[in-house]
Amino acid sequence: MAEAATAGAAVAGPDGARRCPWALSAPEYVAYHDEEWGRPVHGDDALFERLSLEAFQSGLSWITILRRRPGFRAAFAGFRISAVAEFTDADRERLLADAGIIRNRAKIDATLANARELAAWSPGELDALIWSHAPAQTARTAPGTLADVPAVTPESTALSKALKKRGLRFVGPTTAYALMQACGLVDDHLADCVARRP
């Protein structure tokens, strides 16, 4: 079992089900892996949340973000674009002092700026833009090990460029690919992972 984990192949957990190795590295990961990661997410507010959290994750481990997710949701009004777009300078200062989130000034400013930008878009426009960059699943081979999972793809690079062109920040190609993975535009569960979609 240790050899499989080292090689990056799916690993049997305490329940006997085989999962992507990262899913067993912390208790919080199992539910996230099994129920959320790689499952299709739609809706502008839901995608704004995922986009914002992926930006906050940049340079950190995802478990840090996952553990602070309730704090992020409370601090950012449930990631409702219309509400966050109305945040004031006092709200910004509140966020910078909030120990329940990552207090990174550039990332907070980007989240607020992104919300203001997105508030001017038509309903469903963010959803349509993001999902227009989903690759055909038939063109992708299921990864056998973690080494087979890319960090950036041509589609994530194109999505990053499209989001930046529309005025969004902290949306580089790596962040865009992490968003694509988290929101089910791609299914990067390993081939023998219990959570992989048929």
Coordinates of N, CA and C in Angstrom, one line a residue:
M1 N 0.8 -1.2 0.0 CA 0.0 0.0 0.0 C 0.9 1.3 0.0
A2 N 1.9 1.3 0.8 CA 2.8 2.4 0.8 C 3.5 2.6 -0.6
E3 N 3.8 1.6 -1.3 CA 4.4 1.7 -2.6 C 3.4 2.4 -3.6
A4 N 2.1 2.0 -3.5 CA 1.1 2.5 -4.4 C 0.9 4.0 -4.1
A5 N 0.9 4.4 -2.8 CA 0.8 5.8 -2.5 C 2.0 6.6 -3.0
T6 N 3.2 6.0 -2.9 CA 4.4 6.7 -3.4 C 4.3 6.9 -4.9
A7 N 3.8 5.9 -5.6 CA 3.7 5.9 -7.1 C 2.6 6.9 -7.5
G8 N 1.7 7.3 -6.6 CA 0.6 8.2 -7.0 C -0.6 7.5 -7.5
A9 N -0.7 6.2 -7.4 CA -1.9 5.4 -7.8 C -2.9 5.5 -6.7
A10 N -4.2 5.1 -7.1 CA -5.3 5.1 -6.1 C -4.9 4.2 -5.0
V11 N -5.3 4.6 -3.8 CA -5.0 3.9 -2.5 C -6.3 3.5 -1.8
A12 N -6.3 2.3 -1.2 CA -7.5 1.9 -0.4 C -7.5 2.6 0.9
G13 N -8.6 3.2 1.2 CA -8.8 3.9 2.5 C -9.3 3.0 3.6
P14 N -9.6 3.5 4.8 CA -10.1 2.7 5.9 C -11.3 1.9 5.6
D15 N -12.1 2.4 4.6 CA -13.4 1.7 4.2 C -13.2 0.7 3.1
G16 N -11.9 0.6 2.6 CA -11.6 -0.3 1.6 C -11.7 0.2 0.2
A17 N -12.4 1.4 0.0 CA -12.5 2.0 -1.3 C -11.2 2.7 -1.7
R18 N -11.0 2.5 -3.0 CA -9.7 3.1 -3.6 C -10.0 4.6 -4.0
R19 N -9.1 5.5 -3.5 CA -9.3 6.9 -3.8 C -8.0 7.5 -4.3
C20 N -8.0 8.7 -4.9 CA -6.8 9.4 -5.2 C -6.0 9.6 -3.9
P21 N -4.7 9.4 -3.9 CA -3.9 9.4 -2.7 C -4.1 10.7 -1.8
W22 N -4.3 11.9 -2.5 CA -4.4 13.1 -1.7 C -5.7 13.1 -0.9
A23 N -6.7 12.3 -1.2 CA -7.9 12.3 -0.5 C -7.8 11.7 0.9
L24 N -6.7 10.9 1.1 CA -6.5 10.3 2.4 C -5.5 11.0 3.3
S25 N -5.0 12.1 2.8 CA -4.0 12.8 3.6 C -4.5 13.6 4.7
A26 N -5.8 13.9 4.8 CA -6.4 14.6 5.9 C -7.9 14.2 6.0
P27 N -8.5 14.1 7.2 CA -9.9 13.6 7.3 C -10.9 14.5 6.4
E28 N -10.6 15.8 6.4 CA -11.5 16.7 5.7 C -11.6 16.4 4.2
Y29 N -10.5 15.8 3.7 CA -10.4 15.6 2.3 C -11.3 14.5 1.7
V30 N -11.6 13.5 2.6 CA -12.4 12.4 2.1 C -13.8 12.8 1.5
A31 N -14.5 13.6 2.3 CA -15.9 14.1 1.9 C -15.7 15.0 0.7
Y32 N -14.7 15.9 0.8 CA -14.6 16.8 -0.4 C -14.2 16.1 -1.6
H33 N -13.4 15.1 -1.5 CA -13.0 14.3 -2.7 C -14.2 13.5 -3.2
D34 N -14.9 12.8 -2.3 CA -16.0 11.9 -2.7 C -17.2 12.7 -3.2
E35 N -17.5 13.8 -2.6 CA -18.8 14.5 -2.9 C -18.7 15.8 -3.7
E36 N -17.6 16.4 -3.8 CA -17.5 17.7 -4.5 C -16.5 17.8 -5.6
W37 N -15.2 17.4 -5.4 CA -14.2 17.6 -6.3 C -14.5 16.8 -7.6
G38 N -14.5 17.5 -8.7 CA -14.7 16.8 -10.0 C -16.2 16.7 -10.3
R39 N -17.1 17.2 -9.5 CA -18.5 17.2 -9.7 C -19.0 18.5 -10.4
P40 N -19.8 18.4 -11.4 CA -20.2 19.7 -12.1 C -20.8 20.7 -11.2
V41 N -20.3 21.9 -11.3 CA -20.8 23.1 -10.5 C -21.3 24.1 -11.5
H42 N -22.5 24.6 -11.3 CA -23.1 25.6 -12.1 C -23.7 26.7 -11.2
G43 N -23.8 27.9 -11.8 CA -24.4 29.0 -11.1 C -23.3 30.1 -10.9
D44 N -23.6 31.3 -11.2 CA -22.5 32.3 -11.1 C -22.0 32.5 -9.7
D45 N -22.8 32.5 -8.7 CA -22.3 32.7 -7.3 C -21.5 31.5 -6.9
A46 N -21.9 30.3 -7.2 CA -21.2 29.1 -6.9 C -19.8 29.0 -7.5
L47 N -19.8 29.5 -8.8 CA -18.5 29.5 -9.5 C -17.6 30.6 -9.0
F48 N -18.2 31.7 -8.6 CA -17.5 32.8 -8.0 C -16.8 32.4 -6.7
E49 N -17.5 31.6 -5.9 CA -16.9 31.1 -4.7 C -15.7 30.2 -5.0
R50 N -15.9 29.3 -6.0 CA -14.8 28.4 -6.3 C -13.6 29.1 -6.9
L51 N -13.9 30.1 -7.8 CA -12.8 30.9 -8.4 C -12.1 31.7 -7.3
S52 N -12.8 32.3 -6.3 CA -12.2 33.0 -5.3 C -11.3 32.1 -4.4
L53 N -11.9 31.0 -4.0 CA -11.1 30.1 -3.1 C -9.9 29.5 -3.8
E54 N -10.0 29.3 -5.1 CA -8.8 28.8 -5.8 C -7.7 29.9 -5.8
A55 N -8.1 31.1 -6.0 CA -7.2 32.3 -5.9 C -6.5 32.4 -4.6
F56 N -7.3 32.2 -3.5 CA -6.8 32.3 -2.2 C -5.8 31.2 -1.9
Q57 N -6.1 30.0 -2.5 CA -5.2 28.8 -2.3 C -3.8 29.0 -3.0
S58 N -3.7 29.9 -3.9 CA -2.4 30.0 -4.6 C -1.3 30.2 -3.6
G59 N -0.3 29.3 -3.7 CA 0.8 29.3 -2.8 C 0.6 28.6 -1.5
L60 N -0.6 28.1 -1.3 CA -0.9 27.4 0.0 C -1.4 26.0 -0.3
S61 N -1.6 25.2 0.7 CA -2.2 23.9 0.5 C -3.8 24.0 0.5
W62 N -4.4 23.2 -0.3 CA -5.9 23.2 -0.3 C -6.5 23.0 1.0
I63 N -5.9 22.1 1.8 CA -6.5 21.8 3.1 C -6.7 23.1 4.0
T64 N -5.7 24.0 3.8 CA -5.8 25.3 4.6 C -7.1 26.0 4.2
I65 N -7.4 26.0 2.9 CA -8.6 26.7 2.4 C -9.9 25.9 2.8
L66 N -9.8 24.6 2.7 CA -11.0 23.8 3.0 C -11.3 24.0 4.5
R67 N -10.4 24.0 5.4 CA -10.6 24.2 6.8 C -11.2 25.5 7.1
R68 N -10.9 26.5 6.3 CA -11.3 27.9 6.6 C -12.6 28.3 5.7
R69 N -13.1 27.3 4.9 CA -14.2 27.6 4.0 C -15.4 28.2 4.8
P70 N -15.8 27.7 5.9 CA -16.9 28.3 6.6 C -16.6 29.8 6.9
G71 N -15.4 30.1 7.3 CA -15.0 31.5 7.6 C -15.1 32.3 6.4
F72 N -14.6 31.8 5.3 CA -14.7 32.5 4.0 C -16.1 32.8 3.6
R73 N -17.0 31.8 3.8 CA -18.4 32.0 3.4 C -19.0 33.1 4.3
A74 N -18.7 33.1 5.6 CA -19.3 34.1 6.5 C -18.7 35.5 6.1
A75 N -17.4 35.6 5.9 CA -16.8 36.8 5.6 C -17.2 37.5 4.3
F76 N -17.5 36.6 3.3 CA -17.8 37.1 2.0 C -19.2 36.9 1.6
A77 N -20.1 37.0 2.6 CA -21.6 37.0 2.4 C -22.0 35.8 1.5
G78 N -21.5 34.7 1.8 CA -21.9 33.5 1.1 C -21.4 33.5 -0.4
F79 N -20.5 34.4 -0.7 CA -20.0 34.6 -2.1 C -21.1 35.0 -3.1
R80 N -22.1 35.7 -2.6 CA -23.1 36.2 -3.5 C -22.5 37.4 -4.2
I81 N -22.4 37.3 -5.5 CA -21.7 38.4 -6.2 C -22.3 39.8 -5.9
S82 N -23.6 39.9 -6.0 CA -24.2 41.2 -5.8 C -23.9 41.8 -4.4
A83 N -23.8 40.9 -3.4 CA -23.4 41.4 -2.0 C -22.0 41.8 -1.9
V84 N -21.1 41.0 -2.4 CA -19.6 41.3 -2.3 C -19.3 42.5 -3.2
A85 N -20.0 42.7 -4.3 CA -19.8 43.9 -5.1 C -20.0 45.2 -4.4
E86 N -20.9 45.1 -3.3 CA -21.3 46.3 -2.6 C -20.4 46.5 -1.3
F87 N -19.4 45.7 -1.1 CA -18.5 45.8 0.0 C -17.8 47.2 0.0
T88 N -17.6 47.8 1.1 CA -17.0 49.1 1.3 C -15.6 49.0 1.7
D89 N -15.0 50.1 1.9 CA -13.6 50.1 2.5 C -13.6 49.6 3.9
A90 N -14.7 49.8 4.6 CA -14.8 49.3 6.0 C -14.9 47.7 5.9
D91 N -15.6 47.2 4.9 CA -15.6 45.7 4.8 C -14.2 45.2 4.4
R92 N -13.5 45.9 3.6 CA -12.1 45.5 3.3 C -11.3 45.4 4.5
E93 N -11.4 46.4 5.3 CA -10.6 46.4 6.6 C -11.0 45.3 7.5
R94 N -12.3 45.0 7.5 CA -12.8 43.9 8.3 C -12.2 42.6 7.8
L95 N -12.2 42.4 6.5 CA -11.6 41.2 5.9 C -10.1 41.1 6.3
L96 N -9.4 42.2 6.2 CA -8.0 42.1 6.5 C -7.7 41.8 7.9
A97 N -8.7 42.0 8.8 CA -8.5 41.7 10.2 C -9.1 40.3 10.6
D98 N -9.8 39.7 9.7 CA -10.5 38.4 10.0 C -9.6 37.2 10.0
A99 N -9.4 36.7 11.2 CA -8.5 35.5 11.3 C -9.1 34.2 10.8
G100 N -10.4 34.3 10.4 CA -11.1 33.1 9.9 C -10.8 32.8 8.4
I101 N -10.1 33.8 7.8 CA -9.8 33.6 6.3 C -8.3 33.8 6.2
I102 N -7.9 33.8 4.9 CA -6.5 34.1 4.6 C -6.4 35.6 4.4
R103 N -5.7 36.3 5.2 CA -5.6 37.8 5.2 C -4.6 38.3 4.3
N104 N -4.7 38.0 3.0 CA -3.7 38.4 2.0 C -4.4 39.6 1.3
R105 N -3.8 40.7 1.4 CA -4.3 42.0 0.9 C -4.6 41.9 -0.6
A106 N -3.7 41.4 -1.4 CA -3.8 41.3 -2.9 C -5.0 40.4 -3.2
K107 N -5.1 39.3 -2.5 CA -6.2 38.3 -2.8 C -7.5 38.8 -2.4
I108 N -7.6 39.5 -1.3 CA -8.9 40.1 -0.9 C -9.3 41.2 -1.9
D109 N -8.3 42.1 -2.2 CA -8.6 43.1 -3.2 C -9.1 42.5 -4.6
A110 N -8.4 41.5 -5.0 CA -8.8 40.8 -6.2 C -10.3 40.3 -6.1
T111 N -10.6 39.6 -5.0 CA -11.9 39.1 -4.8 C -13.0 40.2 -4.9
L112 N -12.7 41.3 -4.2 CA -13.7 42.4 -4.3 C -13.8 43.0 -5.7
A113 N -12.6 43.2 -6.3 CA -12.6 43.7 -7.7 C -13.4 42.8 -8.6
N114 N -13.1 41.5 -8.5 CA -13.8 40.5 -9.3 C -15.3 40.5 -9.1
A115 N -15.8 40.7 -7.9 CA -17.2 40.8 -7.6 C -17.8 42.0 -8.3
R116 N -17.1 43.1 -8.2 CA -17.6 44.4 -8.9 C -17.7 44.2 -10.4
E117 N -16.7 43.5 -10.9 CA -16.7 43.3 -12.4 C -17.8 42.4 -12.7
L118 N -18.0 41.3 -12.0 CA -19.0 40.3 -12.3 C -20.4 40.8 -12.1
A119 N -20.6 41.7 -11.2 CA -21.9 42.3 -11.0 C -22.5 43.0 -12.2
A120 N -21.6 43.4 -13.1 CA -22.0 44.1 -14.3 C -22.4 43.1 -15.4
W121 N -22.0 41.8 -15.2 CA -22.3 40.8 -16.3 C -23.7 40.4 -16.2
S122 N -24.2 39.8 -17.3 CA -25.6 39.3 -17.4 C -25.6 38.0 -16.5
P123 N -26.8 37.7 -15.9 CA -27.0 36.5 -15.2 C -26.6 35.3 -16.1
G124 N -25.8 34.4 -15.5 CA -25.4 33.2 -16.3 C -24.2 33.3 -17.1
E125 N -23.7 34.5 -17.2 CA -22.6 34.8 -18.2 C -21.3 34.2 -17.7
L126 N -21.0 34.2 -16.4 CA -19.8 33.6 -15.8 C -19.9 32.1 -16.0
D127 N -21.0 31.5 -15.7 CA -21.2 30.1 -15.9 C -21.0 29.7 -17.4
A128 N -21.6 30.4 -18.3 CA -21.4 30.1 -19.7 C -20.0 30.3 -20.2
L129 N -19.3 31.3 -19.7 CA -17.9 31.5 -20.1 C -17.0 30.4 -19.6
I130 N -17.1 30.1 -18.3 CA -16.3 29.0 -17.8 C -16.6 27.7 -18.5
W131 N -17.8 27.3 -18.6 CA -18.2 26.0 -19.1 C -17.9 25.9 -20.6
S132 N -17.8 27.0 -21.3 CA -17.4 27.0 -22.7 C -16.0 26.5 -23.0
H133 N -15.2 26.4 -21.9 CA -13.8 26.0 -22.0 C -13.6 24.5 -21.5
A134 N -14.7 23.8 -21.3 CA -14.6 22.4 -20.9 C -14.2 21.6 -22.1
P135 N -13.1 20.8 -21.9 CA -12.7 19.9 -23.0 C -13.7 18.7 -23.2
A136 N -13.7 18.2 -24.3 CA -14.5 17.0 -24.5 C -14.0 15.8 -23.7
Q137 N -14.8 15.2 -22.8 CA -14.3 14.2 -22.0 C -13.8 13.0 -22.7
T138 N -14.4 12.7 -23.9 CA -13.9 11.6 -24.7 C -12.5 11.8 -25.2
A139 N -12.0 13.0 -25.2 CA -10.7 13.3 -25.7 C -9.6 13.1 -24.6
R140 N -10.1 12.8 -23.4 CA -9.2 12.7 -22.3 C -9.1 11.3 -21.8
T141 N -7.9 10.8 -21.5 CA -7.7 9.5 -20.9 C -7.7 9.6 -19.4
A142 N -8.3 8.7 -18.8 CA -8.4 8.8 -17.3 C -6.9 8.6 -16.8
P143 N -6.5 9.5 -15.9 CA -5.1 9.4 -15.3 C -5.0 8.1 -14.5
G144 N -3.9 7.5 -14.7 CA -3.6 6.2 -13.9 C -2.9 6.6 -12.6
T145 N -2.1 7.6 -12.6 CA -1.4 8.1 -11.3 C -1.5 9.6 -11.3
L146 N -1.1 10.1 -10.1 CA -1.0 11.6 -10.0 C -0.1 12.2 -11.0
A147 N 1.0 11.5 -11.4 CA 1.9 12.0 -12.4 C 1.2 12.3 -13.7
D148 N 0.1 11.6 -14.0 CA -0.6 11.8 -15.3 C -1.5 13.0 -15.2
V149 N -1.7 13.7 -14.1 CA -2.6 14.8 -14.0 C -1.8 16.1 -14.2
P150 N -2.2 16.9 -15.3 CA -1.5 18.1 -15.6 C -1.8 19.2 -14.6
A151 N -1.0 20.2 -14.6 CA -1.2 21.4 -13.8 C -1.8 22.5 -14.6
V152 N -1.6 22.5 -15.9 CA -2.0 23.5 -16.9 C -2.4 22.7 -18.2
T153 N -3.4 23.2 -18.9 CA -3.8 22.6 -20.1 C -4.0 23.8 -21.1
P154 N -4.1 23.5 -22.4 CA -4.5 24.5 -23.4 C -5.8 25.2 -23.0
E155 N -6.8 24.3 -22.5 CA -8.1 24.9 -22.2 C -8.0 25.8 -21.0
S156 N -7.2 25.4 -20.0 CA -7.1 26.3 -18.8 C -6.4 27.6 -19.2
T157 N -5.4 27.5 -20.1 CA -4.7 28.7 -20.5 C -5.7 29.7 -21.3
A158 N -6.6 29.1 -22.1 CA -7.6 29.8 -22.8 C -8.6 30.4 -21.9
L159 N -9.0 29.7 -20.8 CA -9.9 30.2 -19.9 C -9.3 31.3 -19.1
S160 N -8.1 31.2 -18.7 CA -7.4 32.2 -18.0 C -7.4 33.5 -18.8
K161 N -7.0 33.4 -20.1 CA -7.0 34.6 -21.0 C -8.4 35.2 -21.1
A162 N -9.4 34.4 -21.2 CA -10.8 34.9 -21.4 C -11.2 35.7 -20.1
L163 N -10.9 35.1 -18.9 CA -11.3 35.8 -17.7 C -10.5 37.1 -17.5
K164 N -9.2 37.0 -17.8 CA -8.4 38.3 -17.7 C -8.9 39.3 -18.7
K165 N -9.2 38.9 -19.8 CA -9.7 39.9 -20.9 C -11.0 40.6 -20.4
R166 N -11.8 39.9 -19.6 CA -13.0 40.4 -19.0 C -12.8 41.2 -17.7
G167 N -11.5 41.3 -17.3 CA -11.2 42.2 -16.2 C -11.0 41.5 -14.9
L168 N -11.0 40.1 -14.8 CA -10.8 39.4 -13.6 C -9.4 39.2 -13.2
R169 N -9.1 39.1 -11.9 CA -7.7 39.0 -11.4 C -7.5 37.7 -10.7
F170 N -6.2 37.3 -10.5 CA -5.8 36.1 -9.9 C -6.4 34.9 -10.5
V171 N -6.4 34.9 -11.8 CA -7.0 33.8 -12.6 C -6.0 33.3 -13.7
G172 N -4.8 33.0 -13.2 CA -3.7 32.4 -14.1 C -4.1 31.0 -14.6
P173 N -3.4 30.5 -15.5 CA -3.7 29.2 -16.1 C -3.7 28.0 -15.1
T174 N -2.8 28.1 -14.0 CA -2.8 27.0 -13.0 C -4.1 27.1 -12.1
T175 N -4.4 28.3 -11.7 CA -5.7 28.6 -11.0 C -6.9 28.2 -11.8
A176 N -6.8 28.5 -13.1 CA -8.0 28.2 -13.9 C -8.1 26.6 -14.1
Y177 N -7.0 25.9 -14.1 CA -7.1 24.5 -14.2 C -7.6 23.9 -12.9
A178 N -7.1 24.4 -11.8 CA -7.6 23.9 -10.5 C -9.1 24.2 -10.4
L179 N -9.6 25.3 -10.9 CA -11.1 25.6 -11.0 C -11.8 24.5 -11.8
M180 N -11.2 24.2 -13.0 CA -11.8 23.2 -13.9 C -11.9 21.9 -13.2
Q181 N -10.9 21.5 -12.5 CA -10.9 20.2 -11.7 C -12.0 20.2 -10.6
A182 N -12.0 21.3 -9.9 CA -12.9 21.4 -8.7 C -14.4 21.4 -9.2
C183 N -14.6 22.1 -10.3 CA -16.0 22.3 -10.7 C -16.5 21.3 -11.8
G184 N -15.7 20.2 -12.0 CA -16.1 19.2 -12.9 C -16.0 19.4 -14.4
L185 N -15.3 20.5 -14.8 CA -15.1 20.6 -16.2 C -14.2 19.5 -16.8
V186 N -13.4 19.0 -15.9 CA -12.5 17.8 -16.2 C -12.7 16.9 -15.0
D187 N -12.5 15.6 -15.3 CA -12.6 14.6 -14.2 C -11.2 14.0 -14.1
D188 N -10.4 14.5 -13.1 CA -9.1 14.1 -12.9 C -9.0 13.1 -11.7
H189 N -10.1 12.5 -11.3 CA -10.0 11.3 -10.4 C -9.3 10.2 -11.2
L190 N -8.4 9.5 -10.5 CA -7.7 8.5 -11.1 C -8.6 7.4 -11.6
A191 N -8.1 6.6 -12.6 CA -8.9 5.6 -13.3 C -9.5 4.6 -12.4
D192 N -8.9 4.2 -11.3 CA -9.5 3.2 -10.4 C -10.0 3.9 -9.1
C193 N -10.2 5.2 -9.1 CA -10.8 5.9 -8.0 C -12.3 5.6 -7.9
V194 N -12.8 5.4 -6.7 CA -14.2 5.2 -6.5 C -15.0 6.4 -6.9
A195 N -14.5 7.6 -6.9 CA -15.2 8.8 -7.2 C -15.2 9.2 -8.7
R196 N -14.5 8.4 -9.5 CA -14.5 8.8 -10.9 C -15.8 8.5 -11.5
R197 N -16.3 9.5 -12.3 CA -17.6 9.3 -13.0 C -17.5 8.3 -14.1
P198 N -18.5 7.5 -14.3 CA -18.5 6.5 -15.4 C -18.4 7.1 -16.7

